[in-house]
Amino acid sequence: MEDRENAKKRLVFVTVGTTSFDALVKAVVTQHVQDELLKRGYTHLLIQMGRGTFFPTKCDGADGSLVVDYFTFSSCIADHIRSASLVISHAGSGSIFETLKLGKPLIVVVNEDLMDNHQCELAEALEERKHLYYTRPHTLHQTLTKMELESLVPYTPGDGTPVARIIDRFLGFPDD
């Protein structure tokens, strides 16, 4: 029988950045989310959990379930993103643009515990342009169920004007 590590590995990489976002970590390890990921052919779930206090259960996948592992911080997040088939990320602009620049499918999950969260506007605007999917922890399963990765439009870095307009609107500056 073929070893699961050597089989066609399809990794879902989850990143919460440098803060705590236990709601996202809890959402990705629910049975509904893991079942949907398996159904879509993913084999591994790697979670960068930052300063979180919720520690998910690791799993070697021997029973046919997802291989689940986690770590707190890494100096090479880009390497994890590069190796991923799908990235599920907090809504930090650095994580969003790094993932899009590397051409990886992305689901952005907004931290609802942050007040006056400008990250929502950025995620919404990039979803409107079909560069990513945008959701909240409690709707992650529904987003996974409905997502069609082939409909995503590759992000081309360059003109920062659209992003600047989003930020200006958030800050209350009038459109040009």
JSON list of C-alpha atoms in Angstrom, two decimals:
[
{"chain": "A", "resi": 1, "resn": "MET", "atom": "CA", "xyz": [0.00, 0.00, 0.00]},
{"chain": "A", "resi": 2, "resn": "GLU", "atom": "CA", "xyz": [1.34, 3.43, -0.91]},
{"chain": "A", "resi": 3, "resn": "ASP", "atom": "CA", "xyz": [2.46, 5.65, 1.96]},
{"chain": "A", "resi": 4, "resn": "ARG", "atom": "CA", "xyz": [0.18, 8.67, 2.28]},
{"chain": "A", "resi": 5, "resn": "GLU", "atom": "CA", "xyz": [3.13, 11.10, 2.53]},
{"chain": "A", "resi": 6, "resn": "ASN", "atom": "CA", "xyz": [4.40, 9.91, -0.85]},
{"chain": "A", "resi": 7, "resn": "ALA", "atom": "CA", "xyz": [1.00, 9.90, -2.54]},
{"chain": "A", "resi": 8, "resn": "LYS", "atom": "CA", "xyz": [-0.12, 12.98, -4.48]},
{"chain": "A", "resi": 9, "resn": "LYS", "atom": "CA", "xyz": [0.12, 15.54, -1.70]},
{"chain": "A", "resi": 10, "resn": "ARG", "atom": "CA", "xyz": [-2.40, 18.39, -1.86]},
{"chain": "A", "resi": 11, "resn": "LEU", "atom": "CA", "xyz": [-1.71, 20.79, 0.99]},
{"chain": "A", "resi": 12, "resn": "VAL", "atom": "CA", "xyz": [-4.05, 23.35, 2.48]},
{"chain": "A", "resi": 13, "resn": "PHE", "atom": "CA", "xyz": [-1.96, 25.95, 4.29]},
{"chain": "A", "resi": 14, "resn": "VAL", "atom": "CA", "xyz": [-3.70, 28.06, 6.94]},
{"chain": "A", "resi": 15, "resn": "THR", "atom": "CA", "xyz": [-2.04, 31.22, 8.27]},
{"chain": "A", "resi": 16, "resn": "VAL", "atom": "CA", "xyz": [-3.20, 33.55, 11.04]},
{"chain": "A", "resi": 17, "resn": "GLY", "atom": "CA", "xyz": [-0.17, 35.84, 10.92]},
{"chain": "A", "resi": 18, "resn": "THR", "atom": "CA", "xyz": [1.55, 37.06, 14.07]},
{"chain": "A", "resi": 19, "resn": "THR", "atom": "CA", "xyz": [-1.52, 37.52, 16.25]},
{"chain": "A", "resi": 20, "resn": "SER", "atom": "CA", "xyz": [-4.11, 35.14, 17.68]},
{"chain": "A", "resi": 21, "resn": "PHE", "atom": "CA", "xyz": [-7.04, 33.99, 15.56]},
{"chain": "A", "resi": 22, "resn": "ASP", "atom": "CA", "xyz": [-8.34, 30.92, 17.35]},
{"chain": "A", "resi": 23, "resn": "ALA", "atom": "CA", "xyz": [-11.73, 31.21, 15.62]},
{"chain": "A", "resi": 24, "resn": "LEU", "atom": "CA", "xyz": [-10.06, 30.48, 12.27]},
{"chain": "A", "resi": 25, "resn": "VAL", "atom": "CA", "xyz": [-8.01, 27.59, 13.66]},
{"chain": "A", "resi": 26, "resn": "LYS", "atom": "CA", "xyz": [-11.13, 26.09, 15.26]},
{"chain": "A", "resi": 27, "resn": "ALA", "atom": "CA", "xyz": [-13.08, 26.52, 12.02]},
{"chain": "A", "resi": 28, "resn": "VAL", "atom": "CA", "xyz": [-10.54, 24.69, 9.84]},
{"chain": "A", "resi": 29, "resn": "VAL", "atom": "CA", "xyz": [-10.36, 21.67, 12.14]},
{"chain": "A", "resi": 30, "resn": "THR", "atom": "CA", "xyz": [-14.13, 21.10, 12.34]},
{"chain": "A", "resi": 31, "resn": "GLN", "atom": "CA", "xyz": [-15.24, 17.80, 10.89]},
{"chain": "A", "resi": 32, "resn": "HIS", "atom": "CA", "xyz": [-17.42, 19.55, 8.28]},
{"chain": "A", "resi": 33, "resn": "VAL", "atom": "CA", "xyz": [-14.48, 21.56, 6.94]},
{"chain": "A", "resi": 34, "resn": "GLN", "atom": "CA", "xyz": [-12.10, 18.60, 6.98]},
{"chain": "A", "resi": 35, "resn": "ASP", "atom": "CA", "xyz": [-14.67, 16.41, 5.19]},
{"chain": "A", "resi": 36, "resn": "GLU", "atom": "CA", "xyz": [-15.13, 19.05, 2.50]},
{"chain": "A", "resi": 37, "resn": "LEU", "atom": "CA", "xyz": [-11.37, 19.38, 2.01]},
{"chain": "A", "resi": 38, "resn": "LEU", "atom": "CA", "xyz": [-11.04, 15.60, 1.65]},
{"chain": "A", "resi": 39, "resn": "LYS", "atom": "CA", "xyz": [-13.96, 15.55, -0.78]},
{"chain": "A", "resi": 40, "resn": "ARG", "atom": "CA", "xyz": [-12.10, 18.10, -2.91]},
{"chain": "A", "resi": 41, "resn": "GLY", "atom": "CA", "xyz": [-8.96, 15.98, -2.95]},
{"chain": "A", "resi": 42, "resn": "TYR", "atom": "CA", "xyz": [-6.82, 17.74, -0.36]},
{"chain": "A", "resi": 43, "resn": "THR", "atom": "CA", "xyz": [-4.64, 15.44, 1.75]},
{"chain": "A", "resi": 44, "resn": "HIS", "atom": "CA", "xyz": [-2.80, 17.67, 4.24]},
{"chain": "A", "resi": 45, "resn": "LEU", "atom": "CA", "xyz": [-3.74, 20.58, 6.49]},
{"chain": "A", "resi": 46, "resn": "LEU", "atom": "CA", "xyz": [-0.87, 22.69, 7.86]},
{"chain": "A", "resi": 47, "resn": "ILE", "atom": "CA", "xyz": [-1.81, 25.46, 10.28]},
{"chain": "A", "resi": 48, "resn": "GLN", "atom": "CA", "xyz": [0.36, 28.42, 11.25]},
{"chain": "A", "resi": 49, "resn": "MET", "atom": "CA", "xyz": [-1.40, 29.42, 14.47]},
{"chain": "A", "resi": 50, "resn": "GLY", "atom": "CA", "xyz": [0.57, 32.45, 15.66]},
{"chain": "A", "resi": 51, "resn": "ARG", "atom": "CA", "xyz": [-0.06, 33.40, 19.28]},
{"chain": "A", "resi": 52, "resn": "GLY", "atom": "CA", "xyz": [-3.25, 31.37, 19.52]},
{"chain": "A", "resi": 53, "resn": "THR", "atom": "CA", "xyz": [-4.14, 29.38, 22.58]},
{"chain": "A", "resi": 54, "resn": "PHE", "atom": "CA", "xyz": [-6.24, 26.70, 20.86]},
{"chain": "A", "resi": 55, "resn": "PHE", "atom": "CA", "xyz": [-4.06, 23.76, 19.86]},
{"chain": "A", "resi": 56, "resn": "PRO", "atom": "CA", "xyz": [-5.66, 21.50, 17.26]},
{"chain": "A", "resi": 57, "resn": "THR", "atom": "CA", "xyz": [-5.22, 17.74, 17.37]},
{"chain": "A", "resi": 58, "resn": "LYS", "atom": "CA", "xyz": [-2.46, 16.52, 15.10]},
{"chain": "A", "resi": 59, "resn": "CYS", "atom": "CA", "xyz": [-3.33, 13.61, 12.83]},
{"chain": "A", "resi": 60, "resn": "ASP", "atom": "CA", "xyz": [-1.16, 11.33, 10.71]},
{"chain": "A", "resi": 61, "resn": "GLY", "atom": "CA", "xyz": [-3.99, 10.54, 8.29]},
{"chain": "A", "resi": 62, "resn": "ALA", "atom": "CA", "xyz": [-3.58, 6.79, 8.75]},
{"chain": "A", "resi": 63, "resn": "ASP", "atom": "CA", "xyz": [-7.36, 6.31, 8.92]},
{"chain": "A", "resi": 64, "resn": "GLY", "atom": "CA", "xyz": [-7.90, 8.08, 5.58]},
{"chain": "A", "resi": 65, "resn": "SER", "atom": "CA", "xyz": [-8.50, 11.48, 7.17]},
{"chain": "A", "resi": 66, "resn": "LEU", "atom": "CA", "xyz": [-6.50, 14.63, 6.52]},
{"chain": "A", "resi": 67, "resn": "VAL", "atom": "CA", "xyz": [-2.96, 14.78, 7.78]},
{"chain": "A", "resi": 68, "resn": "VAL", "atom": "CA", "xyz": [-3.10, 17.68, 10.27]},
{"chain": "A", "resi": 69, "resn": "ASP", "atom": "CA", "xyz": [-0.09, 19.51, 11.66]},
{"chain": "A", "resi": 70, "resn": "TYR", "atom": "CA", "xyz": [0.59, 22.97, 13.07]},
{"chain": "A", "resi": 71, "resn": "PHE", "atom": "CA", "xyz": [3.30, 25.36, 14.16]},
{"chain": "A", "resi": 72, "resn": "THR", "atom": "CA", "xyz": [3.34, 28.83, 15.74]},
{"chain": "A", "resi": 73, "resn": "PHE", "atom": "CA", "xyz": [5.76, 30.90, 13.64]},
{"chain": "A", "resi": 74, "resn": "SER", "atom": "CA", "xyz": [8.12, 30.47, 10.70]},
{"chain": "A", "resi": 75, "resn": "SER", "atom": "CA", "xyz": [10.71, 32.70, 9.11]},
{"chain": "A", "resi": 76, "resn": "CYS", "atom": "CA", "xyz": [9.74, 31.29, 5.69]},
{"chain": "A", "resi": 77, "resn": "ILE", "atom": "CA", "xyz": [5.96, 31.60, 5.35]},
{"chain": "A", "resi": 78, "resn": "ALA", "atom": "CA", "xyz": [6.42, 32.07, 1.59]},
{"chain": "A", "resi": 79, "resn": "ASP", "atom": "CA", "xyz": [7.84, 28.53, 1.35]},
{"chain": "A", "resi": 80, "resn": "HIS", "atom": "CA", "xyz": [4.69, 27.15, 2.97]},
{"chain": "A", "resi": 81, "resn": "ILE", "atom": "CA", "xyz": [2.50, 29.20, 0.63]},
{"chain": "A", "resi": 82, "resn": "ARG", "atom": "CA", "xyz": [4.51, 27.97, -2.40]},
{"chain": "A", "resi": 83, "resn": "SER", "atom": "CA", "xyz": [3.97, 24.34, -1.42]},
{"chain": "A", "resi": 84, "resn": "ALA", "atom": "CA", "xyz": [0.21, 24.79, -0.90]},
{"chain": "A", "resi": 85, "resn": "SER", "atom": "CA", "xyz": [-2.58, 23.83, -3.28]},
{"chain": "A", "resi": 86, "resn": "LEU", "atom": "CA", "xyz": [-4.94, 26.16, -1.37]},
{"chain": "A", "resi": 87, "resn": "VAL", "atom": "CA", "xyz": [-4.26, 28.91, 1.18]},
{"chain": "A", "resi": 88, "resn": "ILE", "atom": "CA", "xyz": [-6.72, 29.92, 3.89]},
{"chain": "A", "resi": 89, "resn": "SER", "atom": "CA", "xyz": [-5.51, 33.15, 5.46]},
{"chain": "A", "resi": 90, "resn": "HIS", "atom": "CA", "xyz": [-6.35, 35.88, 7.91]},
{"chain": "A", "resi": 91, "resn": "ALA", "atom": "CA", "xyz": [-7.10, 39.20, 6.20]},
{"chain": "A", "resi": 92, "resn": "GLY", "atom": "CA", "xyz": [-3.71, 40.86, 6.65]},
{"chain": "A", "resi": 93, "resn": "SER", "atom": "CA", "xyz": [-2.69, 42.66, 3.48]},
{"chain": "A", "resi": 94, "resn": "GLY", "atom": "CA", "xyz": [0.82, 41.19, 3.54]},
{"chain": "A", "resi": 95, "resn": "SER", "atom": "CA", "xyz": [-0.48, 37.62, 3.61]},
{"chain": "A", "resi": 96, "resn": "ILE", "atom": "CA", "xyz": [-3.12, 38.36, 0.98]},
{"chain": "A", "resi": 97, "resn": "PHE", "atom": "CA", "xyz": [-0.76, 39.96, -1.53]},
{"chain": "A", "resi": 98, "resn": "GLU", "atom": "CA", "xyz": [2.05, 37.45, -0.95]},
{"chain": "A", "resi": 99, "resn": "THR", "atom": "CA", "xyz": [-0.36, 34.58, -1.68]},
{"chain": "A", "resi": 100, "resn": "LEU", "atom": "CA", "xyz": [-1.84, 36.28, -4.74]},
{"chain": "A", "resi": 101, "resn": "LYS", "atom": "CA", "xyz": [1.63, 37.16, -6.04]},
{"chain": "A", "resi": 102, "resn": "LEU", "atom": "CA", "xyz": [2.58, 33.48, -5.81]},
{"chain": "A", "resi": 103, "resn": "GLY", "atom": "CA", "xyz": [-0.53, 32.57, -7.79]},
{"chain": "A", "resi": 104, "resn": "LYS", "atom": "CA", "xyz": [-2.15, 30.40, -5.14]},
{"chain": "A", "resi": 105, "resn": "PRO", "atom": "CA", "xyz": [-5.92, 30.03, -4.68]},
{"chain": "A", "resi": 106, "resn": "LEU", "atom": "CA", "xyz": [-6.91, 31.96, -1.58]},
{"chain": "A", "resi": 107, "resn": "ILE", "atom": "CA", "xyz": [-9.73, 32.07, 0.92]},
{"chain": "A", "resi": 108, "resn": "VAL", "atom": "CA", "xyz": [-9.48, 35.09, 3.21]},
{"chain": "A", "resi": 109, "resn": "VAL", "atom": "CA", "xyz": [-11.13, 34.78, 6.62]},
{"chain": "A", "resi": 110, "resn": "VAL", "atom": "CA", "xyz": [-11.78, 38.06, 8.42]},
{"chain": "A", "resi": 111, "resn": "ASN", "atom": "CA", "xyz": [-11.24, 38.26, 12.16]},
{"chain": "A", "resi": 112, "resn": "GLU", "atom": "CA", "xyz": [-14.55, 39.57, 13.46]},
{"chain": "A", "resi": 113, "resn": "ASP", "atom": "CA", "xyz": [-12.99, 40.35, 16.85]},
{"chain": "A", "resi": 114, "resn": "LEU", "atom": "CA", "xyz": [-11.06, 43.28, 15.37]},
{"chain": "A", "resi": 115, "resn": "MET", "atom": "CA", "xyz": [-12.96, 46.56, 15.56]},
{"chain": "A", "resi": 116, "resn": "ASP", "atom": "CA", "xyz": [-12.95, 49.04, 12.66]},
{"chain": "A", "resi": 117, "resn": "ASN", "atom": "CA", "xyz": [-11.43, 46.32, 10.56]},
{"chain": "A", "resi": 118, "resn": "HIS", "atom": "CA", "xyz": [-10.15, 47.84, 7.30]},
{"chain": "A", "resi": 119, "resn": "GLN", "atom": "CA", "xyz": [-9.18, 44.32, 6.24]},
{"chain": "A", "resi": 120, "resn": "CYS", "atom": "CA", "xyz": [-12.83, 43.63, 5.41]},
{"chain": "A", "resi": 121, "resn": "GLU", "atom": "CA", "xyz": [-12.87, 46.30, 2.73]},
{"chain": "A", "resi": 122, "resn": "LEU", "atom": "CA", "xyz": [-9.69, 44.98, 1.11]},
{"chain": "A", "resi": 123, "resn": "ALA", "atom": "CA", "xyz": [-10.94, 41.37, 1.13]},
{"chain": "A", "resi": 124, "resn": "GLU", "atom": "CA", "xyz": [-14.36, 42.38, -0.22]},
{"chain": "A", "resi": 125, "resn": "ALA", "atom": "CA", "xyz": [-12.80, 44.44, -3.03]},
{"chain": "A", "resi": 126, "resn": "LEU", "atom": "CA", "xyz": [-10.46, 41.62, -4.07]},
{"chain": "A", "resi": 127, "resn": "GLU", "atom": "CA", "xyz": [-13.34, 39.14, -3.98]},
{"chain": "A", "resi": 128, "resn": "GLU", "atom": "CA", "xyz": [-15.41, 41.46, -6.21]},
{"chain": "A", "resi": 129, "resn": "ARG", "atom": "CA", "xyz": [-12.51, 41.34, -8.69]},
{"chain": "A", "resi": 130, "resn": "LYS", "atom": "CA", "xyz": [-12.59, 37.52, -8.39]},
{"chain": "A", "resi": 131, "resn": "HIS", "atom": "CA", "xyz": [-9.01, 37.24, -7.09]},
{"chain": "A", "resi": 132, "resn": "LEU", "atom": "CA", "xyz": [-10.01, 35.36, -3.91]},
{"chain": "A", "resi": 133, "resn": "TYR", "atom": "CA", "xyz": [-12.86, 34.15, -1.75]},
{"chain": "A", "resi": 134, "resn": "TYR", "atom": "CA", "xyz": [-13.76, 36.10, 1.36]},
{"chain": "A", "resi": 135, "resn": "THR", "atom": "CA", "xyz": [-15.56, 34.66, 4.40]},
{"chain": "A", "resi": 136, "resn": "ARG", "atom": "CA", "xyz": [-15.81, 34.61, 8.17]},
{"chain": "A", "resi": 137, "resn": "PRO", "atom": "CA", "xyz": [-14.92, 31.73, 10.51]},
{"chain": "A", "resi": 138, "resn": "HIS", "atom": "CA", "xyz": [-18.53, 30.58, 10.93]},
{"chain": "A", "resi": 139, "resn": "THR", "atom": "CA", "xyz": [-19.16, 30.51, 7.14]},
{"chain": "A", "resi": 140, "resn": "LEU", "atom": "CA", "xyz": [-15.88, 28.88, 6.05]},
{"chain": "A", "resi": 141, "resn": "HIS", "atom": "CA", "xyz": [-17.56, 25.51, 5.41]},
{"chain": "A", "resi": 142, "resn": "GLN", "atom": "CA", "xyz": [-20.18, 27.09, 3.14]},
{"chain": "A", "resi": 143, "resn": "THR", "atom": "CA", "xyz": [-17.46, 28.95, 1.22]},
{"chain": "A", "resi": 144, "resn": "LEU", "atom": "CA", "xyz": [-15.51, 25.74, 0.68]},
{"chain": "A", "resi": 145, "resn": "THR", "atom": "CA", "xyz": [-18.65, 23.96, -0.48]},
{"chain": "A", "resi": 146, "resn": "LYS", "atom": "CA", "xyz": [-19.47, 26.65, -3.06]},
{"chain": "A", "resi": 147, "resn": "MET", "atom": "CA", "xyz": [-15.97, 27.62, -4.21]},
{"chain": "A", "resi": 148, "resn": "GLU", "atom": "CA", "xyz": [-14.99, 27.14, -7.84]},
{"chain": "A", "resi": 149, "resn": "LEU", "atom": "CA", "xyz": [-11.25, 27.74, -7.96]},
{"chain": "A", "resi": 150, "resn": "GLU", "atom": "CA", "xyz": [-11.18, 27.76, -11.75]},
{"chain": "A", "resi": 151, "resn": "SER", "atom": "CA", "xyz": [-13.31, 30.93, -11.69]},
{"chain": "A", "resi": 152, "resn": "LEU", "atom": "CA", "xyz": [-10.64, 32.91, -9.82]},
{"chain": "A", "resi": 153, "resn": "VAL", "atom": "CA", "xyz": [-8.81, 35.57, -11.83]},
{"chain": "A", "resi": 154, "resn": "PRO", "atom": "CA", "xyz": [-5.02, 35.72, -11.40]},
{"chain": "A", "resi": 155, "resn": "TYR", "atom": "CA", "xyz": [-3.81, 38.83, -9.63]},
{"chain": "A", "resi": 156, "resn": "THR", "atom": "CA", "xyz": [-1.32, 40.93, -11.56]},
{"chain": "A", "resi": 157, "resn": "PRO", "atom": "CA", "xyz": [0.78, 43.21, -9.36]},
{"chain": "A", "resi": 158, "resn": "GLY", "atom": "CA", "xyz": [1.28, 46.65, -10.74]},
{"chain": "A", "resi": 159, "resn": "ASP", "atom": "CA", "xyz": [-1.09, 49.57, -10.59]},
{"chain": "A", "resi": 160, "resn": "GLY", "atom": "CA", "xyz": [-1.83, 50.25, -6.93]},
{"chain": "A", "resi": 161, "resn": "THR", "atom": "CA", "xyz": [-4.56, 52.77, -7.73]},
{"chain": "A", "resi": 162, "resn": "PRO", "atom": "CA", "xyz": [-7.52, 50.41, -7.08]},
{"chain": "A", "resi": 163, "resn": "VAL", "atom": "CA", "xyz": [-6.13, 49.42, -3.67]},
{"chain": "A", "resi": 164, "resn": "ALA", "atom": "CA", "xyz": [-5.32, 53.06, -2.83]},
{"chain": "A", "resi": 165, "resn": "ARG", "atom": "CA", "xyz": [-8.94, 53.99, -3.63]},
{"chain": "A", "resi": 166, "resn": "ILE", "atom": "CA", "xyz": [-10.22, 51.31, -1.24]},
{"chain": "A", "resi": 167, "resn": "ILE", "atom": "CA", "xyz": [-7.98, 52.63, 1.52]},
{"chain": "A", "resi": 168, "resn": "ASP", "atom": "CA", "xyz": [-8.97, 56.24, 0.77]},
{"chain": "A", "resi": 169, "resn": "ARG", "atom": "CA", "xyz": [-12.68, 55.33, 0.97]},
{"chain": "A", "resi": 170, "resn": "PHE", "atom": "CA", "xyz": [-12.09, 53.61, 4.30]},
{"chain": "A", "resi": 171, "resn": "LEU", "atom": "CA", "xyz": [-10.29, 56.68, 5.62]},
{"chain": "A", "resi": 172, "resn": "GLY", "atom": "CA", "xyz": [-13.11, 58.91, 4.42]},
{"chain": "A", "resi": 173, "resn": "PHE", "atom": "CA", "xyz": [-11.35, 60.65, 1.57]},
{"chain": "A", "resi": 174, "resn": "PRO", "atom": "CA", "xyz": [-13.52, 61.51, -1.45]},
{"chain": "A", "resi": 175, "resn": "ASP", "atom": "CA", "xyz": [-13.05, 59.69, -4.76]},
{"chain": "A", "resi": 176, "resn": "ASP", "atom": "CA", "xyz": [-11.21, 61.62, -7.46]}
]
